[in-house]
Amino acid sequence: MRLKVHRYSKPVNILELNMLTIDDIVYKTYGDEAGYPVFYLHGWISSSVEAELLHLEACDKQVYIISIDRMQSRNGKGLNYQQVSHAIDLLSSLFNYSECGVIGCSG
């Protein structure tokens, strides 16, 4: 069974943590859209595309991967770790997740 890979991306424009909104977050999704949600945090010097390597396995295991892009931004600064935590909160709220997993990869 071949599943559609949804990719959503908007440029990031972040001035400070308190100003972070859902429109500031760049992310890509992989795996089974109906599966258990897992946020994927890439390491330096990668991007959210790194999680594409897990797409087939995620489909097989009924996992939906939301890969937040920490490095992409208009001003070149990207997201710091506090902003990534806030981004997970915002996306969890947007998608109505009562629980989710997190995978981190250090580069």
PDB file of C-alpha atoms in Angstrom:
ATOM      1  CA  MET A   1       0.000   0.000   0.000  1.00  0.00           C
ATOM      2  CA  ARG A   2       1.405   3.323  -1.028  1.00  0.00           C
ATOM      3  CA  LEU A   3       0.619   6.251   1.254  1.00  0.00           C
ATOM      4  CA  LYS A   4       0.659   9.895   0.318  1.00  0.00           C
ATOM      5  CA  VAL A   5       3.471  11.936   1.839  1.00  0.00           C
ATOM      6  CA  HIS A   6       2.121  15.317   2.906  1.00  0.00           C
ATOM      7  CA  ARG A   7       4.674  18.090   2.955  1.00  0.00           C
ATOM      8  CA  TYR A   8       3.828  21.505   4.320  1.00  0.00           C
ATOM      9  CA  SER A   9       6.328  24.308   4.496  1.00  0.00           C
ATOM     10  CA  LYS A  10       6.266  28.030   5.141  1.00  0.00           C
ATOM     11  CA  PRO A  11       9.228  30.345   5.642  1.00  0.00           C
ATOM     12  CA  VAL A  12      10.151  30.923   9.275  1.00  0.00           C
ATOM     13  CA  ASN A  13      10.202  34.461  10.597  1.00  0.00           C
ATOM     14  CA  ILE A  14      11.038  34.302  14.292  1.00  0.00           C
ATOM     15  CA  LEU A  15      11.923  37.370  16.319  1.00  0.00           C
ATOM     16  CA  GLU A  16      11.685  35.805  19.777  1.00  0.00           C
ATOM     17  CA  LEU A  17      10.113  32.796  21.509  1.00  0.00           C
ATOM     18  CA  ASN A  18       6.984  34.663  22.625  1.00  0.00           C
ATOM     19  CA  MET A  19       6.286  35.645  19.028  1.00  0.00           C
ATOM     20  CA  LEU A  20       6.379  32.070  17.686  1.00  0.00           C
ATOM     21  CA  THR A  21       3.116  31.186  15.927  1.00  0.00           C
ATOM     22  CA  ILE A  22       1.945  28.200  13.957  1.00  0.00           C
ATOM     23  CA  ASP A  23       2.759  30.068  10.734  1.00  0.00           C
ATOM     24  CA  ASP A  24       6.427  30.344  11.796  1.00  0.00           C
ATOM     25  CA  ILE A  25       6.957  26.589  11.970  1.00  0.00           C
ATOM     26  CA  VAL A  26       8.389  24.698   9.005  1.00  0.00           C
ATOM     27  CA  TYR A  27       7.741  20.967   9.132  1.00  0.00           C
ATOM     28  CA  LYS A  28       7.309  17.924   6.941  1.00  0.00           C
ATOM     29  CA  THR A  29       5.326  14.784   7.647  1.00  0.00           C
ATOM     30  CA  TYR A  30       6.005  11.161   6.803  1.00  0.00           C
ATOM     31  CA  GLY A  31       4.450   7.785   7.514  1.00  0.00           C
ATOM     32  CA  ASP A  32       0.864   6.824   8.265  1.00  0.00           C
ATOM     33  CA  GLU A  33      -1.337   9.932   8.720  1.00  0.00           C
ATOM     34  CA  ALA A  34      -3.689   7.883  10.911  1.00  0.00           C
ATOM     35  CA  GLY A  35      -0.823   6.495  12.983  1.00  0.00           C
ATOM     36  CA  TYR A  36       0.615   7.399  16.381  1.00  0.00           C
ATOM     37  CA  PRO A  37       2.126  10.912  16.203  1.00  0.00           C
ATOM     38  CA  VAL A  38       5.874  11.219  16.763  1.00  0.00           C
ATOM     39  CA  PHE A  39       7.831  14.477  16.494  1.00  0.00           C
ATOM     40  CA  TYR A  40      11.238  14.088  14.881  1.00  0.00           C
ATOM     41  CA  LEU A  41      14.002  16.534  15.832  1.00  0.00           C
ATOM     42  CA  HIS A  42      16.980  16.508  13.495  1.00  0.00           C
ATOM     43  CA  GLY A  43      20.534  17.285  14.534  1.00  0.00           C
ATOM     44  CA  TRP A  44      23.047  19.732  13.168  1.00  0.00           C
ATOM     45  CA  ILE A  45      23.581  20.182  10.163  1.00  0.00           C
ATOM     46  CA  SER A  46      20.561  18.360   8.804  1.00  0.00           C
ATOM     47  CA  SER A  47      16.950  19.325   8.079  1.00  0.00           C
ATOM     48  CA  SER A  48      13.418  17.991   8.425  1.00  0.00           C
ATOM     49  CA  VAL A  49      13.959  15.968   5.226  1.00  0.00           C
ATOM     50  CA  GLU A  50      16.199  13.601   7.227  1.00  0.00           C
ATOM     51  CA  ALA A  51      13.068  11.887   8.600  1.00  0.00           C
ATOM     52  CA  GLU A  52      12.116  10.775   5.084  1.00  0.00           C
ATOM     53  CA  LEU A  53      14.487   7.853   5.667  1.00  0.00           C
ATOM     54  CA  LEU A  54      11.921   6.538   8.170  1.00  0.00           C
ATOM     55  CA  HIS A  55       8.863   6.888   5.915  1.00  0.00           C
ATOM     56  CA  LEU A  56       8.410   3.243   4.872  1.00  0.00           C
ATOM     57  CA  GLU A  57       9.080   1.891   8.359  1.00  0.00           C
ATOM     58  CA  ALA A  58       6.670   4.457   9.829  1.00  0.00           C
ATOM     59  CA  CYS A  59       3.967   3.359   7.372  1.00  0.00           C
ATOM     60  CA  ASP A  60       4.545  -0.273   8.334  1.00  0.00           C
ATOM     61  CA  LYS A  61       4.428   0.478  12.094  1.00  0.00           C
ATOM     62  CA  GLN A  62       1.452   2.890  11.874  1.00  0.00           C
ATOM     63  CA  VAL A  63       3.470   5.909  12.992  1.00  0.00           C
ATOM     64  CA  TYR A  64       2.976   9.480  11.793  1.00  0.00           C
ATOM     65  CA  ILE A  65       6.223  11.469  11.856  1.00  0.00           C
ATOM     66  CA  ILE A  66       6.126  15.252  12.154  1.00  0.00           C
ATOM     67  CA  SER A  67       9.618  16.514  11.418  1.00  0.00           C
ATOM     68  CA  ILE A  68      10.209  20.090  12.552  1.00  0.00           C
ATOM     69  CA  ASP A  69      12.868  21.981  10.614  1.00  0.00           C
ATOM     70  CA  ARG A  70      15.116  23.793  13.094  1.00  0.00           C
ATOM     71  CA  MET A  71      17.526  25.232  10.530  1.00  0.00           C
ATOM     72  CA  GLN A  72      15.202  26.907   8.008  1.00  0.00           C
ATOM     73  CA  SER A  73      14.374  30.589   8.442  1.00  0.00           C
ATOM     74  CA  ARG A  74      14.313  33.841   6.532  1.00  0.00           C
ATOM     75  CA  ASN A  75      16.853  35.408   8.868  1.00  0.00           C
ATOM     76  CA  GLY A  76      19.113  32.337   8.843  1.00  0.00           C
ATOM     77  CA  LYS A  77      18.836  31.718  12.584  1.00  0.00           C
ATOM     78  CA  GLY A  78      16.267  28.935  12.641  1.00  0.00           C
ATOM     79  CA  LEU A  79      14.714  27.635  15.871  1.00  0.00           C
ATOM     80  CA  ASN A  80      16.537  27.267  19.158  1.00  0.00           C
ATOM     81  CA  TYR A  81      15.721  24.370  21.477  1.00  0.00           C
ATOM     82  CA  GLN A  82      13.210  26.368  23.544  1.00  0.00           C
ATOM     83  CA  GLN A  83      11.403  27.371  20.361  1.00  0.00           C
ATOM     84  CA  VAL A  84      11.339  23.742  19.189  1.00  0.00           C
ATOM     85  CA  SER A  85       9.666  22.765  22.464  1.00  0.00           C
ATOM     86  CA  HIS A  86       7.119  25.534  21.942  1.00  0.00           C
ATOM     87  CA  ALA A  87       6.628  24.407  18.315  1.00  0.00           C
ATOM     88  CA  ILE A  88       5.797  20.878  19.532  1.00  0.00           C
ATOM     89  CA  ASP A  89       3.210  22.370  21.907  1.00  0.00           C
ATOM     90  CA  LEU A  90       1.678  24.475  19.122  1.00  0.00           C
ATOM     91  CA  LEU A  91       1.516  21.600  16.614  1.00  0.00           C
ATOM     92  CA  SER A  92       0.151  19.176  19.227  1.00  0.00           C
ATOM     93  CA  SER A  93      -2.600  21.659  19.971  1.00  0.00           C
ATOM     94  CA  LEU A  94      -3.307  22.276  16.269  1.00  0.00           C
ATOM     95  CA  PHE A  95      -3.627  18.531  15.561  1.00  0.00           C
ATOM     96  CA  ASN A  96      -5.486  17.840  18.849  1.00  0.00           C
ATOM     97  CA  TYR A  97      -2.917  15.321  20.077  1.00  0.00           C
ATOM     98  CA  SER A  98      -3.483  14.273  23.679  1.00  0.00           C
ATOM     99  CA  GLU A  99      -0.199  12.366  23.571  1.00  0.00           C
ATOM    100  CA  CYS A 100       2.731  11.926  21.204  1.00  0.00           C
ATOM    101  CA  GLY A 101       6.265  10.631  21.008  1.00  0.00           C
ATOM    102  CA  VAL A 102       9.511  12.462  20.341  1.00  0.00           C
ATOM    103  CA  ILE A 103      12.612  11.199  18.522  1.00  0.00           C
ATOM    104  CA  GLY A 104      15.809  13.229  18.598  1.00  0.00           C
ATOM    105  CA  CYS A 105      18.864  12.733  16.428  1.00  0.00           C
ATOM    106  CA  SER A 106      22.147  14.424  17.255  1.00  0.00           C
ATOM    107  CA  GLY A 107      24.558  15.200  14.495  1.00  0.00           C
TER     108      GLY A 107
END
